[in-house]
mmCIF file of C-alpha atoms in Angstrom:
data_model
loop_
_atom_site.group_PDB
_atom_site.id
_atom_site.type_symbol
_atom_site.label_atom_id
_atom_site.label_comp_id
_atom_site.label_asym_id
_atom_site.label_seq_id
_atom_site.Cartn_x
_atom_site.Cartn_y
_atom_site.Cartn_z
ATOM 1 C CA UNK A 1 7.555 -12.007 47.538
ATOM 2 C CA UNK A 2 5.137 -13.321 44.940
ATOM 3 C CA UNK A 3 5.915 -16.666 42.819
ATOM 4 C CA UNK A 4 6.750 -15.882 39.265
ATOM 5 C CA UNK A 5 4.493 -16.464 36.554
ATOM 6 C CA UNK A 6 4.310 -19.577 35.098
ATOM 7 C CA UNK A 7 4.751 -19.362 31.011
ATOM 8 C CA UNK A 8 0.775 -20.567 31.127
ATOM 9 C CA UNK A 9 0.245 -17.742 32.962
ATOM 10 C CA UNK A 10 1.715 -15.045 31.341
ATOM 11 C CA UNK A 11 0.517 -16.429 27.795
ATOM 12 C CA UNK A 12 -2.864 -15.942 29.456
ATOM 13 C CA UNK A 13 -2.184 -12.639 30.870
ATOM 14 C CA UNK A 14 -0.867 -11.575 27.123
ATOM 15 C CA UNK A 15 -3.982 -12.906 25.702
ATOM 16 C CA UNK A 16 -6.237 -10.832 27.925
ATOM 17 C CA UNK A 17 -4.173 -7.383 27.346
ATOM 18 C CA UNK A 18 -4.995 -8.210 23.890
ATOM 19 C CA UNK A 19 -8.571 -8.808 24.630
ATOM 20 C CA UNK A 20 -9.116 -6.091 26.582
ATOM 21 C CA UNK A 21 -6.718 -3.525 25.203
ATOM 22 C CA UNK A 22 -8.608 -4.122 21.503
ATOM 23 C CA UNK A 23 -12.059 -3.480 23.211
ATOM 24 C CA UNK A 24 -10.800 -0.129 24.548
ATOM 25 C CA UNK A 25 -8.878 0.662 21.885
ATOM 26 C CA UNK A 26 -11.774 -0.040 20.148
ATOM 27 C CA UNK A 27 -14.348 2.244 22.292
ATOM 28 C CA UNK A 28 -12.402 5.118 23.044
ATOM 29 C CA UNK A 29 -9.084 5.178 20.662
ATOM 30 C CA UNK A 30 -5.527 5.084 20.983
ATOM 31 C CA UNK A 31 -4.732 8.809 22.834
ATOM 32 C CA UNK A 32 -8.008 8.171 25.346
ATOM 33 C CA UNK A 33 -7.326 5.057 26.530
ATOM 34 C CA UNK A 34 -5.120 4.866 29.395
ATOM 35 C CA UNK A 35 -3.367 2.296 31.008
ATOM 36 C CA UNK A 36 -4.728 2.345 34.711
ATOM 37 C CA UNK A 37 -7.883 1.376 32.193
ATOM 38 C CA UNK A 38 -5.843 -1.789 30.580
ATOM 39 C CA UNK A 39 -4.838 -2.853 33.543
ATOM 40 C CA UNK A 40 -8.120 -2.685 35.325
ATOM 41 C CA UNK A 41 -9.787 -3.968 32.357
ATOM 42 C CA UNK A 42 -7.164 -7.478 32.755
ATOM 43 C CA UNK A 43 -6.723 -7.494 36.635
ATOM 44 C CA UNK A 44 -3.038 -7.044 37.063
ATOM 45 C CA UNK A 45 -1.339 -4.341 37.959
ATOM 46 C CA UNK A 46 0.600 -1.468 36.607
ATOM 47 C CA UNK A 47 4.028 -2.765 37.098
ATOM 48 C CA UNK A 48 2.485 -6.049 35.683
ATOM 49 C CA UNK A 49 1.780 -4.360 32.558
ATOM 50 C CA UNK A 50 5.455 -2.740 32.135
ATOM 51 C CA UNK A 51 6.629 -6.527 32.100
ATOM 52 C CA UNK A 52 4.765 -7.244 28.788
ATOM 53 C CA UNK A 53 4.854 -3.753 27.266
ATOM 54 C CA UNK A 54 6.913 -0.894 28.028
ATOM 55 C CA UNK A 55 4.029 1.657 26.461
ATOM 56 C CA UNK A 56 0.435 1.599 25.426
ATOM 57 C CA UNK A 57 1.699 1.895 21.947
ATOM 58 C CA UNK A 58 3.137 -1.027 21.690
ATOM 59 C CA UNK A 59 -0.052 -2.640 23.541
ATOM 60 C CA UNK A 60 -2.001 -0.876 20.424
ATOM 61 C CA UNK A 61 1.063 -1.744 17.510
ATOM 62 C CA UNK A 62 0.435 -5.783 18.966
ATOM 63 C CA UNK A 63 -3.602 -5.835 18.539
ATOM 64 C CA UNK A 64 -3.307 -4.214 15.314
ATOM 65 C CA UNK A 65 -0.685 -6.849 13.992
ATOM 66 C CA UNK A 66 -3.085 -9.465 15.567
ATOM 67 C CA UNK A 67 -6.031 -8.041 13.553
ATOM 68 C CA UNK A 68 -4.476 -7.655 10.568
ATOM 69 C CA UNK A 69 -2.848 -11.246 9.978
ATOM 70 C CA UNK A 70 -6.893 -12.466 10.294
ATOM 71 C CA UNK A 71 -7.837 -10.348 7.673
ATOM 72 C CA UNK A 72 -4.751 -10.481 5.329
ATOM 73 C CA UNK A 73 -5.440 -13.798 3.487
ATOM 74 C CA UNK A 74 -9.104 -12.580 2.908
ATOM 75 C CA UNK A 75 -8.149 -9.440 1.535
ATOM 76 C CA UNK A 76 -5.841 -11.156 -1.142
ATOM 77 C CA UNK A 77 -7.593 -14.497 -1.687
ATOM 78 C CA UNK A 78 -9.746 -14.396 -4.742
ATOM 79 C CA UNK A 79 -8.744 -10.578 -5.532
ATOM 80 C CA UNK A 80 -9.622 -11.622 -9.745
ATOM 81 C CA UNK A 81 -12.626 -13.664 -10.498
ATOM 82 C CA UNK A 82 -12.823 -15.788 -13.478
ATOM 83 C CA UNK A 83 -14.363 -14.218 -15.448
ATOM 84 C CA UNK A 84 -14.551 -10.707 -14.595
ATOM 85 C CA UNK A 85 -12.966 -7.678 -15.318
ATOM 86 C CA UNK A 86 -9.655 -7.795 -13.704
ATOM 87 C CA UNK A 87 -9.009 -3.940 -13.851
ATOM 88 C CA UNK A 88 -12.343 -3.414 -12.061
ATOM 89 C CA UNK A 89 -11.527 -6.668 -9.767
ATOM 90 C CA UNK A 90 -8.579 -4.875 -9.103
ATOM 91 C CA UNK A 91 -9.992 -1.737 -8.431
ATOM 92 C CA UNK A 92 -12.579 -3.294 -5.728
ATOM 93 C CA UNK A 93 -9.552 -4.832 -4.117
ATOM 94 C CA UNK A 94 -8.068 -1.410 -3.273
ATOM 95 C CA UNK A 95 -11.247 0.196 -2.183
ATOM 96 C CA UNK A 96 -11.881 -2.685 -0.311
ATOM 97 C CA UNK A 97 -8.799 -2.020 1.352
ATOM 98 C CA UNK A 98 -9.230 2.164 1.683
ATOM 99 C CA UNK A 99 -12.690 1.487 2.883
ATOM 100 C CA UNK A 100 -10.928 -0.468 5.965
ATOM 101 C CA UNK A 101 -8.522 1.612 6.514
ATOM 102 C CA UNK A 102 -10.815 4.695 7.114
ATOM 103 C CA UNK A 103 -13.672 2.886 8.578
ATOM 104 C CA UNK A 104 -12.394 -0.387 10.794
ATOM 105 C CA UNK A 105 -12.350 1.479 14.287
ATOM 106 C CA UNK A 106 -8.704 0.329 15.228
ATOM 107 C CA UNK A 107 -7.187 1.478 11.625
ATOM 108 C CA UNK A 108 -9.418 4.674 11.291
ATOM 109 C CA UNK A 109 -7.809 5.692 14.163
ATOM 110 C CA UNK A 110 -4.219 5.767 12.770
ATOM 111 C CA UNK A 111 -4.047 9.465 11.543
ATOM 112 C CA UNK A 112 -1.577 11.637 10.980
ATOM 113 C CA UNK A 113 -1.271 12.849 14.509
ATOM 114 C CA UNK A 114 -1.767 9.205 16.047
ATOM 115 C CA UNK A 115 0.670 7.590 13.305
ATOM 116 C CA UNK A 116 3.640 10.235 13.947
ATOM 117 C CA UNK A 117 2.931 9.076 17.806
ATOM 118 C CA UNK A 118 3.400 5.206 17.258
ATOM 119 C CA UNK A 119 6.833 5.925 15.418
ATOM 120 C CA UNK A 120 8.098 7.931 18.229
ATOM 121 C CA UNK A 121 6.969 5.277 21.177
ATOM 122 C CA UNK A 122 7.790 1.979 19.398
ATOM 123 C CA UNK A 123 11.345 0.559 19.083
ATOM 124 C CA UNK A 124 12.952 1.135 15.353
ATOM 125 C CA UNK A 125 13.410 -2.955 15.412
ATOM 126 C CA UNK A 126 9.482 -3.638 15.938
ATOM 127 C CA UNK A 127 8.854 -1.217 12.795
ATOM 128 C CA UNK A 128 11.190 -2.700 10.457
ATOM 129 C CA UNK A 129 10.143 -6.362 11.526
ATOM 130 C CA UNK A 130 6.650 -5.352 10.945
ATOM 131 C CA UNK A 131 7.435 -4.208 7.379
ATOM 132 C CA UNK A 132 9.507 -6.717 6.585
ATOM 133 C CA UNK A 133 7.083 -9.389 7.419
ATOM 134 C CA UNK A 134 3.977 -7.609 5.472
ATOM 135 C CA UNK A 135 6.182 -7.136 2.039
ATOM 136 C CA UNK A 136 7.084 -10.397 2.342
ATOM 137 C CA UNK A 137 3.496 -11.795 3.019
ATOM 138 C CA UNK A 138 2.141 -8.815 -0.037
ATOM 139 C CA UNK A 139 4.732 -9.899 -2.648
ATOM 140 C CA UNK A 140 3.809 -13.719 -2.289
ATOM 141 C CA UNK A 141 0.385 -12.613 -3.232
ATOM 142 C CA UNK A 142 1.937 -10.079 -6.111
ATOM 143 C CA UNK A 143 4.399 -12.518 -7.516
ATOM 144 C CA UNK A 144 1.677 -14.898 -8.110
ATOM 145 C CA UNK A 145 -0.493 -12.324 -9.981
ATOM 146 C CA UNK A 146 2.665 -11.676 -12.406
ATOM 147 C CA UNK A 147 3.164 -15.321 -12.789
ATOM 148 C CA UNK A 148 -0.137 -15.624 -14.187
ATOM 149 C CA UNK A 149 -0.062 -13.183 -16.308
ATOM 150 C CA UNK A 150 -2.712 -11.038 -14.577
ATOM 151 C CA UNK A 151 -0.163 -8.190 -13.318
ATOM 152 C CA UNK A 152 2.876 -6.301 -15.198
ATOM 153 C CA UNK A 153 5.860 -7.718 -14.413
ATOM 154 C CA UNK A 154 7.785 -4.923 -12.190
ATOM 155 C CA UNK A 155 10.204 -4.456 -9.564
ATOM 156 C CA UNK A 156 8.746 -5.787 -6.120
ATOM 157 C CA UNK A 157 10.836 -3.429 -4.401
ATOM 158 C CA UNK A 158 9.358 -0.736 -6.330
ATOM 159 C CA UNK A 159 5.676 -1.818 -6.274
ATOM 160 C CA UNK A 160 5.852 -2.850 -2.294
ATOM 161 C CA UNK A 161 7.074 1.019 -2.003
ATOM 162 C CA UNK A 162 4.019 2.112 -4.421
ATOM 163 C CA UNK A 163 1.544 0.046 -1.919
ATOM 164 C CA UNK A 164 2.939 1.221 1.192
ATOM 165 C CA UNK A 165 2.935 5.542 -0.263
ATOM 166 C CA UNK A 166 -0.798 5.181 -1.319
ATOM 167 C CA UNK A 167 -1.319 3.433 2.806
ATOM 168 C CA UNK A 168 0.534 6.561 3.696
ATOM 169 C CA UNK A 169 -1.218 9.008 1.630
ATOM 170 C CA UNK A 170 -4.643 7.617 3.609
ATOM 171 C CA UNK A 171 -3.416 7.998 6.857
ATOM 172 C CA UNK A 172 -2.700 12.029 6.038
ATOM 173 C CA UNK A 173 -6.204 12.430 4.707
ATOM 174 C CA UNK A 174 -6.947 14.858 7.525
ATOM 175 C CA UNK A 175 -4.125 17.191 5.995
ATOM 176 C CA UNK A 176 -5.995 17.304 3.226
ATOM 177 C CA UNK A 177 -7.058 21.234 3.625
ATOM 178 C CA UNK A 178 -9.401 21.857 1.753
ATOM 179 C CA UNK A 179 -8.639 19.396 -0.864
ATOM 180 C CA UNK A 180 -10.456 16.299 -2.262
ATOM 181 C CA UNK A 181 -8.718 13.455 -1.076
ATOM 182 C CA UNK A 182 -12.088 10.934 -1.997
ATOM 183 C CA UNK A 183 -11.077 12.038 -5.583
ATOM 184 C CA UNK A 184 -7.581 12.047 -5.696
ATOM 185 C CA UNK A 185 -7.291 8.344 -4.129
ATOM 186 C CA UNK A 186 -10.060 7.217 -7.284
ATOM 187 C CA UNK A 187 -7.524 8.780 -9.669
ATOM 188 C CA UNK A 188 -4.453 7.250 -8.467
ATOM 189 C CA UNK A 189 -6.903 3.824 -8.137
ATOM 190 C CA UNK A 190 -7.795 4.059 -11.291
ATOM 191 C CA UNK A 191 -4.045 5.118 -12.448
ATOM 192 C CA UNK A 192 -2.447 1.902 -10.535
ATOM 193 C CA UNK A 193 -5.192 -0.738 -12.300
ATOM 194 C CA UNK A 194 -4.735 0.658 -15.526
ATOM 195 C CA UNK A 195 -0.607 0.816 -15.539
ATOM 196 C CA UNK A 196 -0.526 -2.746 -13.634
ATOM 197 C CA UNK A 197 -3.209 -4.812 -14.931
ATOM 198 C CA UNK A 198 -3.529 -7.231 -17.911
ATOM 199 C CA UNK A 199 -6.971 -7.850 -19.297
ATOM 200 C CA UNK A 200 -7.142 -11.615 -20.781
ATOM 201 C CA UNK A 201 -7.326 -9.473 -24.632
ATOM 202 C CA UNK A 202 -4.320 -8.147 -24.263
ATOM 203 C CA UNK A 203 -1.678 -10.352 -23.967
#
């Protein structure tokens, strides 16, 4: 019978599946990758993997998490420049973010077809943690805008909902049949900096 794992070892095992599962995710997307490829890829086994994951998914859910804690604080740091216009600051700062969504290869990937798949293979818990934790880290970021007087005070409940609708409205571009969904997120851009932010002349 093999010795267990030390907690070294598996934290260097986990690293790798992250490594490795990124780069395929990466190369040939979430539905084409398989596992016998992850596990290949980190030199363990296939029961091996089922001990850190119990699907690909959550494999995929775990890099993507990873990813998007490193690029969180530079997405929100210095969103308004002194300065500047903030409605147009704010405008670059969510096409900024709709330009990574659609083009980063590991969020491009999460369509409507690929999206309705994560919800059905990860646990309800891991879903409402992950929310939780990104309107928490969001409305630090938001609350701080209001303080200064740079954002309309409004409910955070309410705008973390308006945030999260427009990340959903990206993912179901490809539903768009026929329609102009380049267009319609520039409207409802342009609608959200107008409605939300305060220009130094009018306070």
């Amino acid at each position: 019978m093999p010795r267990p794992w030390s907690e070294k070892e598996k934290e260097v095992i986990k690293k790798s599946l992250l490594k490795e599962g990124r780069n395929l995710f990466e190369k040939y997307g979430l539905q084409k990758t398989t596992i016998d490829e992850i596990v290949s890829a980190t030199n363990i086994s296939k029961g091996s993997f089922y001990l850190f994951y119990k699907s690909k998914e959550e494999l995929y859910f775990d890099v993507l998490e990873e990813v998007e804690n490193k690029f969180k604080e530079k997405m929100f740091e210095n969103v308004f420049q002194p300065g500047k216009n903030r409605r147009e600051c704010f405008k670059t700062f969510l096409n900024k973010m709709v330009e990574l969504l659609t083009t980063m290869p590991l969020y491009k990937e999460i369509t409507s077809s690929n999206y309705e798949l994560l919800l059905l293979k990860l646990p309800e818990k891991t879903l409402n943690e992950h929310l939780q934790r990104d309107q928490k880290d969001i409305s630090k970021y938001f609350n701080y805008w209001m303080e200064q007087g740079w954002m309309k005070r409004v409910d955070m409940e309410s705008l973390n909902g308006l945030l999260l609708s427009m990340i959903h409205f990206i993912i179901h571009r490809d539903d768009f049949q026929g329609g102009n969904f380049e267009a319609s997120m520039e409207l409802w851009i342009e609608a959200l900096s107008s409605y939300l932010i305060i220009e130094e002349n009018e306070k």
